[in-house]
Structures are given as structure tokens and as C-alpha cells.
PDB file of C-alpha atoms in Angstrom:
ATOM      1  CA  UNK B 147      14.981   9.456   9.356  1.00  0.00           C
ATOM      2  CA  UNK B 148      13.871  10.800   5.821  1.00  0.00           C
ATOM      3  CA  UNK B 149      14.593  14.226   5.572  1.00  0.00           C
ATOM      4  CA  UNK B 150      12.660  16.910   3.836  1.00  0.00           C
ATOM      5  CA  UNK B 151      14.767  20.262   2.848  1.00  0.00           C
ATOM      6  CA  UNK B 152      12.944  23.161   1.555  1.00  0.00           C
ATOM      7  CA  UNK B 153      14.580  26.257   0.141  1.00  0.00           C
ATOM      8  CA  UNK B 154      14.337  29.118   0.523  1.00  0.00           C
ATOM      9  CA  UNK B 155      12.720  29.577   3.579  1.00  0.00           C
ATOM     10  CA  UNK B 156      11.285  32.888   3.078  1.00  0.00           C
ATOM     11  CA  UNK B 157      10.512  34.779  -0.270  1.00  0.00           C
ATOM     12  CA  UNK B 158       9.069  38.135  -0.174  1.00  0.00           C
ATOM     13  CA  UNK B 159       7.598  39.225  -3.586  1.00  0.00           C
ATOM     14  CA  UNK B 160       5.361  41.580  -5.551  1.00  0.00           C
ATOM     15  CA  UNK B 161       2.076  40.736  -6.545  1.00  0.00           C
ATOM     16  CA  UNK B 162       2.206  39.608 -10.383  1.00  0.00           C
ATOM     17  CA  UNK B 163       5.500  38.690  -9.551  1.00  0.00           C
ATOM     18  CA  UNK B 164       6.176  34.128 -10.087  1.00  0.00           C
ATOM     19  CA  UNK B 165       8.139  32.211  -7.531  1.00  0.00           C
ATOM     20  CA  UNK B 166       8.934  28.699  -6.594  1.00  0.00           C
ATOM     21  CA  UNK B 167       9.687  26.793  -3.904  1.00  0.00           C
ATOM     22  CA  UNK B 168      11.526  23.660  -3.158  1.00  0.00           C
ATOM     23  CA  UNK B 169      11.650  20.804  -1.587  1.00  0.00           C
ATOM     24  CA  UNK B 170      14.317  18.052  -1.635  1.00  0.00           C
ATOM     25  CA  UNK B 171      15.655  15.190  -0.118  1.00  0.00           C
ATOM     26  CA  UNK B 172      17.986  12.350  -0.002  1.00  0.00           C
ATOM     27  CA  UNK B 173      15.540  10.097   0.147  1.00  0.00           C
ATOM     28  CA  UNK B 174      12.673   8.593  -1.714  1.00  0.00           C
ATOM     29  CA  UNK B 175       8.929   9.325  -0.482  1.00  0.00           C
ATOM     30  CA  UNK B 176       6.111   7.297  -1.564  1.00  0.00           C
ATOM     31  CA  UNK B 177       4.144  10.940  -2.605  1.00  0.00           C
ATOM     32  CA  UNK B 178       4.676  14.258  -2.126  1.00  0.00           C
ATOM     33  CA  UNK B 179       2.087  16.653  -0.588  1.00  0.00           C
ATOM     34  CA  UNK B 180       1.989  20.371  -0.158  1.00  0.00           C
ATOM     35  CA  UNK B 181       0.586  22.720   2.226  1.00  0.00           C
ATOM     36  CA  UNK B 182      -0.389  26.278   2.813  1.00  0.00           C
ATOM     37  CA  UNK B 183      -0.940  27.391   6.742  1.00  0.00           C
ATOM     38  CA  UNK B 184      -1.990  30.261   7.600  1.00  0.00           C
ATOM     39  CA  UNK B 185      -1.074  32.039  11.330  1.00  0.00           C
ATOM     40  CA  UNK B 186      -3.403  30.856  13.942  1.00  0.00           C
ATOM     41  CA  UNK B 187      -4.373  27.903  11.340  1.00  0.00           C
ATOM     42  CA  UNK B 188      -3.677  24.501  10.849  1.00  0.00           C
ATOM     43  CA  UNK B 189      -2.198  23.653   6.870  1.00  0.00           C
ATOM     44  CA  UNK B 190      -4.944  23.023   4.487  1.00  0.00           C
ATOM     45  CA  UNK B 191      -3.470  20.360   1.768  1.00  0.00           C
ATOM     46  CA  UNK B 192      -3.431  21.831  -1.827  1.00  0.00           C
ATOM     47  CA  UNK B 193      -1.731  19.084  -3.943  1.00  0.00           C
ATOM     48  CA  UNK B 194      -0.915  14.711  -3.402  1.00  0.00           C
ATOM     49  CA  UNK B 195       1.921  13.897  -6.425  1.00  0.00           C
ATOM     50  CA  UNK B 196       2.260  10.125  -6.019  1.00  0.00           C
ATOM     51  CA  UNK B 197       4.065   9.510  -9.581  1.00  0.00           C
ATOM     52  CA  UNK B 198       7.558  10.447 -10.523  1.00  0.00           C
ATOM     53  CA  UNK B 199       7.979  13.220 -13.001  1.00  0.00           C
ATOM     54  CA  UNK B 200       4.038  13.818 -12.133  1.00  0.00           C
ATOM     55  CA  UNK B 201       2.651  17.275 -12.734  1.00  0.00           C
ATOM     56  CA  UNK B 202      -0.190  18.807 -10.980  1.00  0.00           C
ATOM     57  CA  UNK B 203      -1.906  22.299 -11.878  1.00  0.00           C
ATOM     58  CA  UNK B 204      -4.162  23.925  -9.743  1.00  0.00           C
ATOM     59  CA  UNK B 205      -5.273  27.544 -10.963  1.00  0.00           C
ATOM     60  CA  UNK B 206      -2.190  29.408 -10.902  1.00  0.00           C
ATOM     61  CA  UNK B 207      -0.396  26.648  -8.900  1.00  0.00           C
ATOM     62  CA  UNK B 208       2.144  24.219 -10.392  1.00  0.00           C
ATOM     63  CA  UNK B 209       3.363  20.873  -8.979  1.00  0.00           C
ATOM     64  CA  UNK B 210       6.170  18.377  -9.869  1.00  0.00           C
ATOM     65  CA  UNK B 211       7.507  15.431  -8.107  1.00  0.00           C
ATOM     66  CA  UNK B 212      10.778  14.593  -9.725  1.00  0.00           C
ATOM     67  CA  UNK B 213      11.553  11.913 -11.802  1.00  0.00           C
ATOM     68  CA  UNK B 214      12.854   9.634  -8.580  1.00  0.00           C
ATOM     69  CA  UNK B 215      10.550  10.665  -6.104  1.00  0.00           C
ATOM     70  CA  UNK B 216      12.995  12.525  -4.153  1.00  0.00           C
ATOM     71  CA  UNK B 217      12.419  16.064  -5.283  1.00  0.00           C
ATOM     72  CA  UNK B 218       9.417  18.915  -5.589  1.00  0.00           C
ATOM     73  CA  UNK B 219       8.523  22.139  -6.712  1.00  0.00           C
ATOM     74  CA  UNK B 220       5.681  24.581  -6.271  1.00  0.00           C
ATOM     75  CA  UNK B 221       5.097  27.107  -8.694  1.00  0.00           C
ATOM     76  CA  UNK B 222       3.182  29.974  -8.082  1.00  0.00           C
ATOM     77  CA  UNK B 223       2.412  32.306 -11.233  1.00  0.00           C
ATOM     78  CA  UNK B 224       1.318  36.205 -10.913  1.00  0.00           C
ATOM     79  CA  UNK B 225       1.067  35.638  -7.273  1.00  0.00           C
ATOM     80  CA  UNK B 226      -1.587  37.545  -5.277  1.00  0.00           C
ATOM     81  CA  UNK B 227      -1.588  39.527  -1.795  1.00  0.00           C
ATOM     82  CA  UNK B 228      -3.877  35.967  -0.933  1.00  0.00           C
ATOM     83  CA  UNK B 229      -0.791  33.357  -1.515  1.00  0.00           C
ATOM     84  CA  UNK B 230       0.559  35.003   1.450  1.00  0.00           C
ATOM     85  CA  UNK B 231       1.374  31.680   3.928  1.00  0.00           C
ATOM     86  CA  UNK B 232       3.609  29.036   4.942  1.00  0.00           C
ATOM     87  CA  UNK B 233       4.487  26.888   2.130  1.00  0.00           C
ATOM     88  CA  UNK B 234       4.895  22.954   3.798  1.00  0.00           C
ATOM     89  CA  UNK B 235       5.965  20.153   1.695  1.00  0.00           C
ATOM     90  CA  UNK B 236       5.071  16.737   2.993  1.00  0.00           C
ATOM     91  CA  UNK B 237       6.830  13.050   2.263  1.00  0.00           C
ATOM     92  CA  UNK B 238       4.993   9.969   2.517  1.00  0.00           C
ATOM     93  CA  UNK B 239       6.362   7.371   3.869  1.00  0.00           C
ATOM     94  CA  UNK B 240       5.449   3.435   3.976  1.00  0.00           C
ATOM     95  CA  UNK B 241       4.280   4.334   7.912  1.00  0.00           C
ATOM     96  CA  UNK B 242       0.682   4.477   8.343  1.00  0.00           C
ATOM     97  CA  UNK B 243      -0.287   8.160   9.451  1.00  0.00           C
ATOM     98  CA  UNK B 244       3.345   9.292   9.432  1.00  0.00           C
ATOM     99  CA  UNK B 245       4.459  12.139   6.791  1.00  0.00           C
ATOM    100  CA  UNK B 246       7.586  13.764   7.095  1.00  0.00           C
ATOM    101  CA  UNK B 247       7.407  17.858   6.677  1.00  0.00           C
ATOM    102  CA  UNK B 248      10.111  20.019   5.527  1.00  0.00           C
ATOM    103  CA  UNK B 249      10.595  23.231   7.832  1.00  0.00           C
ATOM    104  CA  UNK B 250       8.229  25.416   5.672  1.00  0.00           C
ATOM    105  CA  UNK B 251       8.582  28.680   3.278  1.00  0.00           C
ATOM    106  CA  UNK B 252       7.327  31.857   4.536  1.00  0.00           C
ATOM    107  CA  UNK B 253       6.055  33.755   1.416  1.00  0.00           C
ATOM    108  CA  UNK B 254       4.837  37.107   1.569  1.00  0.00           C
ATOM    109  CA  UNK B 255       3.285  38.962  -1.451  1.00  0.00           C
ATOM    110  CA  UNK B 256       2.689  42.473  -1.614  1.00  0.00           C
ATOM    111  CA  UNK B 257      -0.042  44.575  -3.238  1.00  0.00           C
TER     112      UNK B 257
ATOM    113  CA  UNK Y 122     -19.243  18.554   5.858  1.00  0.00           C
ATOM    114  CA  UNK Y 123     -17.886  19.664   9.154  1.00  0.00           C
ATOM    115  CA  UNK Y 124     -13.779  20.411   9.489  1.00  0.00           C
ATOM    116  CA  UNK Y 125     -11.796  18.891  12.000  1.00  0.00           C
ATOM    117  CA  UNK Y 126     -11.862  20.318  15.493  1.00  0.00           C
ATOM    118  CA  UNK Y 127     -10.058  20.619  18.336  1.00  0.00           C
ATOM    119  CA  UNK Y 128     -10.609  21.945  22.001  1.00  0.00           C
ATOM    120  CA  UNK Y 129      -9.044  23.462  23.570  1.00  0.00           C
ATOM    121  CA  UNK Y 130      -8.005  26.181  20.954  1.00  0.00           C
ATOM    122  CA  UNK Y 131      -5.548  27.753  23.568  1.00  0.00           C
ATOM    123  CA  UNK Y 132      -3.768  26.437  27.494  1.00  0.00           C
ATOM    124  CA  UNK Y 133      -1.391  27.917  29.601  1.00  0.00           C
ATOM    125  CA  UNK Y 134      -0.448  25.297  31.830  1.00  0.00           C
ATOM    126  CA  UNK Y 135       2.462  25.210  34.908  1.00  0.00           C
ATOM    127  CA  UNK Y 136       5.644  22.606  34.481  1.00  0.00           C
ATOM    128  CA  UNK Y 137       4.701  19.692  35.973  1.00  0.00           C
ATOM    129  CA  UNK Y 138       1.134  19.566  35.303  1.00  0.00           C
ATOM    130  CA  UNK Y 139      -0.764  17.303  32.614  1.00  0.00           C
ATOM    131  CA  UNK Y 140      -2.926  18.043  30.090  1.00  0.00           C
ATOM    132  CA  UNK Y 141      -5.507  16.273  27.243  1.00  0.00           C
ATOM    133  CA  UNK Y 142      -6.327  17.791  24.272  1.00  0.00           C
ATOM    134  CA  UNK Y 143      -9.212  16.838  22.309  1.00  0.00           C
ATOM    135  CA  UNK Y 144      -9.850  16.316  18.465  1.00  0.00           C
ATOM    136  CA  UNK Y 145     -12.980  15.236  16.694  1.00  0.00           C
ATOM    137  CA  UNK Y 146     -12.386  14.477  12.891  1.00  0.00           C
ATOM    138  CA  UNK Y 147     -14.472  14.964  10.050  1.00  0.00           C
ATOM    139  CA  UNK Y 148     -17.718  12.787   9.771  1.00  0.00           C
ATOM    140  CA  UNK Y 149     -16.919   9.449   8.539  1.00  0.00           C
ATOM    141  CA  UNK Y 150     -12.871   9.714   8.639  1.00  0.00           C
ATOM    142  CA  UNK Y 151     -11.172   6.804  10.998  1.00  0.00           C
ATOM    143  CA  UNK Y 152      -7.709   7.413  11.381  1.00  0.00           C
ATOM    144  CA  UNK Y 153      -6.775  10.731  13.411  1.00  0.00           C
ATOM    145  CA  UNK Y 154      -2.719  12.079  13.167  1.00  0.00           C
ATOM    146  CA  UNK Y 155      -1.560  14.215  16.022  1.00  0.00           C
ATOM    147  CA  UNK Y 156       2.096  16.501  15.008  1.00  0.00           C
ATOM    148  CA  UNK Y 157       3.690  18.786  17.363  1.00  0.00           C
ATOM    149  CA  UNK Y 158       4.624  22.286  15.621  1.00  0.00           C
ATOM    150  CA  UNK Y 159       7.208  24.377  16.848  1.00  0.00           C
ATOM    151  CA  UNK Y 160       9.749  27.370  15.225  1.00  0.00           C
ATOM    152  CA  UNK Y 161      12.861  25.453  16.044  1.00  0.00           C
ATOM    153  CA  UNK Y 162      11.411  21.965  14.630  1.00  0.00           C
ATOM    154  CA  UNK Y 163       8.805  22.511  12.263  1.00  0.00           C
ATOM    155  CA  UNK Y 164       5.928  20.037  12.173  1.00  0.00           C
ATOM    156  CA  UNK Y 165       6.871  16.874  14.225  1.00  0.00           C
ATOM    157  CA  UNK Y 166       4.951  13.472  13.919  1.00  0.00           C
ATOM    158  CA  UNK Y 167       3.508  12.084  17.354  1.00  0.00           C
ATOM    159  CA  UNK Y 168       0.970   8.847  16.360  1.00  0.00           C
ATOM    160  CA  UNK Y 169      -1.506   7.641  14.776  1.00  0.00           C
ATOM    161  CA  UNK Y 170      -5.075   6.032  15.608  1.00  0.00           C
ATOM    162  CA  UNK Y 171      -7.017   4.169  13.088  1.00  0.00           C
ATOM    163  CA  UNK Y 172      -9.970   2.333  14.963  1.00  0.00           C
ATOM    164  CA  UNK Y 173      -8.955   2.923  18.169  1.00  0.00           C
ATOM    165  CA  UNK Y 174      -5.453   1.688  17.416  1.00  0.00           C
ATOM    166  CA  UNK Y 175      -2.294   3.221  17.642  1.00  0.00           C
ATOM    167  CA  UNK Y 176      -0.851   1.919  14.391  1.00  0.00           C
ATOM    168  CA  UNK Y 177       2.363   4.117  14.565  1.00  0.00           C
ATOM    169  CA  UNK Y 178       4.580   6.343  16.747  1.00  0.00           C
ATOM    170  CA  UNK Y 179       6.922   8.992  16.247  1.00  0.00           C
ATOM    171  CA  UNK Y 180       9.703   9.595  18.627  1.00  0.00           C
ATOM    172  CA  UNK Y 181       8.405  11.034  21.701  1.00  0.00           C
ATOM    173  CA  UNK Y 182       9.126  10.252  25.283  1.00  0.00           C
ATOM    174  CA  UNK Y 183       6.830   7.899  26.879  1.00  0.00           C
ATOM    175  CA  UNK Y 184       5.022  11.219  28.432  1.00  0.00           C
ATOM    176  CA  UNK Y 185       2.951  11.821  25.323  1.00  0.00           C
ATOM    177  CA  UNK Y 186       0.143   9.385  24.990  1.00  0.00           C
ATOM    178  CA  UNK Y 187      -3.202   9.309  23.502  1.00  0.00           C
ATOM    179  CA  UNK Y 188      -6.356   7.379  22.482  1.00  0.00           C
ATOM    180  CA  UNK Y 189      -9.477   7.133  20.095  1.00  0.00           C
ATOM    181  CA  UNK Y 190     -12.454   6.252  21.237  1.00  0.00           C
ATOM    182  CA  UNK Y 191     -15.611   4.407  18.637  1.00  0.00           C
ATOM    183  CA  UNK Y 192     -16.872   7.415  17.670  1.00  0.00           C
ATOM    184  CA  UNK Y 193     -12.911   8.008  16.478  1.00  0.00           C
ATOM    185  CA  UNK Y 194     -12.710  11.138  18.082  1.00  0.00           C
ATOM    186  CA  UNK Y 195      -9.199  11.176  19.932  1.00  0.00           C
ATOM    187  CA  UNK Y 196      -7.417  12.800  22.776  1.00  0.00           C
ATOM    188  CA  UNK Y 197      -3.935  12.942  23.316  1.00  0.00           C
ATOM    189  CA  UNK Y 198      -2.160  13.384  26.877  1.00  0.00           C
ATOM    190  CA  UNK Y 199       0.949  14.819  28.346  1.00  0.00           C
ATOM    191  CA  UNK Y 200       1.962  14.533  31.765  1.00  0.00           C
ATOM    192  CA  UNK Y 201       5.155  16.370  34.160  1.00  0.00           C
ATOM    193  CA  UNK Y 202       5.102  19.343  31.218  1.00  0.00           C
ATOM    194  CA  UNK Y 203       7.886  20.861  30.319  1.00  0.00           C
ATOM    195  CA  UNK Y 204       8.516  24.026  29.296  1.00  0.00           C
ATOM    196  CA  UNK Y 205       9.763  22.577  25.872  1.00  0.00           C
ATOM    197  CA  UNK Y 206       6.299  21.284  25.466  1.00  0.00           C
ATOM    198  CA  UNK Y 207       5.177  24.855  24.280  1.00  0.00           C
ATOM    199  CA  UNK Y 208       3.560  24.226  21.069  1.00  0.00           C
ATOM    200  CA  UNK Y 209       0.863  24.091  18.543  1.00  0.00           C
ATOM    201  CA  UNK Y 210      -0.523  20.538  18.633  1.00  0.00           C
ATOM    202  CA  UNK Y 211      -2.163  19.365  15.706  1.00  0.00           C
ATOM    203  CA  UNK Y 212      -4.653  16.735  14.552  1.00  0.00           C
ATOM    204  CA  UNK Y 213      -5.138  15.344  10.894  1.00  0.00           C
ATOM    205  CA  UNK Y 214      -7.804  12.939  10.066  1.00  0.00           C
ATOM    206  CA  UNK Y 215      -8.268  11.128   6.784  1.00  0.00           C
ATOM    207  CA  UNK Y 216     -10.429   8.038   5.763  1.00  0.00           C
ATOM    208  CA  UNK Y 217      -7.203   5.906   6.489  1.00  0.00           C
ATOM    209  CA  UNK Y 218      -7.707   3.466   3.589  1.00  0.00           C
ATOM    210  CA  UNK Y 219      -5.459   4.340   0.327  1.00  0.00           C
ATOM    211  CA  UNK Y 220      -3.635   2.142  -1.732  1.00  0.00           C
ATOM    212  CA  UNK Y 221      -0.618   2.987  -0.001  1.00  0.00           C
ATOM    213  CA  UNK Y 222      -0.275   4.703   3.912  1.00  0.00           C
ATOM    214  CA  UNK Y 223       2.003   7.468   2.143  1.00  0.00           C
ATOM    215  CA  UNK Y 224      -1.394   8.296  -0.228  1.00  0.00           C
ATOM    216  CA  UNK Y 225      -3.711   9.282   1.961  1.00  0.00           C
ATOM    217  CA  UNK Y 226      -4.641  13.130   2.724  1.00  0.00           C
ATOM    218  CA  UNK Y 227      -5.094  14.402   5.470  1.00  0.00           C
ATOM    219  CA  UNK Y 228      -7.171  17.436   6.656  1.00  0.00           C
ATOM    220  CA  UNK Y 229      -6.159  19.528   9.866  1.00  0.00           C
ATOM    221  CA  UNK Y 230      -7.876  20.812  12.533  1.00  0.00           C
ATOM    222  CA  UNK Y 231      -6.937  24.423  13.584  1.00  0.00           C
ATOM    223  CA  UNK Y 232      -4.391  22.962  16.352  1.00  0.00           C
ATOM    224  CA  UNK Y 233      -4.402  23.846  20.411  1.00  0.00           C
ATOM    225  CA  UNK Y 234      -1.735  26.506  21.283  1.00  0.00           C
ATOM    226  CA  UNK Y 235      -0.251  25.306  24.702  1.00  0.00           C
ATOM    227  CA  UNK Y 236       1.930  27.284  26.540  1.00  0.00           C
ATOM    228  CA  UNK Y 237       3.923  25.661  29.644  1.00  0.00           C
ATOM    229  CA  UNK Y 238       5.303  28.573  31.901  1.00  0.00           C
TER     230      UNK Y 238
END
């Protein structure tokens, strides 16, 4: 089984304040995806990295699949009271359907 | 374009009984994921249905099954519950065709929150 560690798995912040989040594994995945869920939701996809070493911006959002596929990061600059969620990281893995999550990072940013 | 739904949004349901759970995906997606989310395990893979096959299987006892109909809405079904069977149950559905299976994204419904007392 391919598994996903992400650290740290919570992260309670200011608002304007950056953080990242991690995601690694022993393993290589065929992409990398990442999720915010929100209580009571199901995780709405924000990034696919499928390259190694790729780097994906979205807003204030910053991606990167490492160099051998095995490793990610989410950035999150001046974070806002609305990043508040659980962070999910996803593997892909040569399985139809089947992507294999990391346990999640609570963040929690405060006005 | 409509999300993905699923119905019931909440169950309480007694050990030993069964239960289906329903999922319609988004307008013109074939392939329909179902995961089992809990604290202690995070977001656990169950199967997959592209065209009304099950192209893959996670590992669950034989107790979880499920289906997709034409229409590639899907249902999944557990029978003798247990209370370890309290969950959130979630469906994904994507088109299903990528260049690769891990490429594909996949959009989630809002899940069904069962609760086995």
C-alpha cells in the first residue's frame, strides 16, 4: 500500500500570516492532487501536479510535486479567515478510480 | 452544471441492518468513486464504476457492494452493519478517460453521514 504522510496535522494561524503543508511518501504517485473540505462537505479539488518538480499557482496558493514524484507542498500566502479547512493531499496511482489520501491538515486562520 | 449528489444526506441505522446509498454524478461524467471517511482512517478507497463496471476495489469485506446503472448514477450497499461502519461515505465522479487513471479529477458529492447504533 502507497502511503501518503502529511505534516503537520493541524496549524492554527493569523490571518496575513503564510503556512505550508506537506505531504510525503515513500513511494512514487503518478500525480499529486490537493483538497480543501469543509465540515459537513465533501473536498472540492484545488490543484492536479502530474510532472516532477511541477509548480502550480492558484491566487495565493502554491503547489509543488517534487522532483521524484514522491513529495508535495501547499503554500498558502497572507492566509484569510476563508482558508479555514481540511487540507487533503491525494496520490494517483496506476488503479483506475483509486487515489490514495494522506490523513488531512486541519488549518484554522484567525481574523 | 449540476454537482454531484447524494441521498441520503444523513442515516441512523441499527447493527445488523443494511443500507444503499445513492449518488448521481455530474451530467456527462461515467466513472463514479465511492471512499469511506472516518477520524481514525482518513479517507478510505471502496470501488470504482466506469460504465456500469466495477473496474477496481479497495479492501473492504465482501459486505460492501455497489452498482451503476446506464444513466451512471450508482448506489452502493452494506449489509449486517456494524457499528464500525459509522461514517461519511463519499462519491467522486469524473469523465474517467485521462491519459493516465492517476490523472483524472474527481469532483465530490457532499457525502451521506451514517450512523450505526
Amino acid at each position: 500500500t502507497q502511503l501518503l504522510e502529511q505534516s503537520p496535522q493541524f496549524l492554527s494561524i493569523q490571518e496575513g500570516e503564510n503556512l505550508t503543508v506537506y505531504c510525503n511518501s515513500s513511494s512514487v504517485f503518478s500525480s499529486l492532487q490537493w483538497y480543501r473540505q469543509e465540515p459537513g462537505e465533501g473536498p472540492v479539488l484545488l490543484v492536479t501536479v502530474v510532472t516532477g518538480g511541477e509548480v502550480k499557482k492558484l491566487k495565493r496558493l502554491t503547489f509543488q510535486f517534487g522532483d521524484a514524484r514522491k513529495d508535495s507542498s501547499l503554500h498558502i500566502t497572507a492566509a484569510q479567515p476563508g482558508d479555514t479547512g481540511l487540507y487533503l493531499c491525494a496520490g494517483g496511482t496506476d488503479s483506475w478510480g483509486k487515489f490514495q489520501f494522506g490523513a488531512g491538515t486541519q488549518v484554522v486562520v484567525t481574523p | 452544471k449540476a454537482g454531484v449528489t447524494q441521498t441520503p444526506r444523513y442515516l441512523i441505522k441499527t447493527r445488523g441492518q443494511q443500507v444503499t446509498l445513492s449518488c448521481s454524478p455530474i451530467s456527462g461524467h461515467r466513472s463514479v468513486s465511492w471512499y469511506q471517511q472516518t477520524p481514525g482512517q482518513g479517507l478510505q478507497f471502496l470501488f470504482e464504476y466506469f460504465s456500469e463496471t466495477q473496474r477496481n476495489k479497495g479492501n473492504f469485506p465482501g459486505r460492501f457492494s455497489g452498482r451503476q446503472f446506464s444513466n451512471s448514477r450508482s448506489e452502493m450497499n452494506v449489509s449486517t452493519l456494524e457499528l464500525g461502519d459509522s461514517a461519511l461515505y463519499l462519491c467522486a465522479s469524473s469523465g474517467g478517460l485521462a491519459g493516465f487513471p492517476g490523472s483524472y479529477e474527481q469532483y465530490f458529492g457532499p457525502g451521506t453521514r451514517l450512523t450505526v447504533t
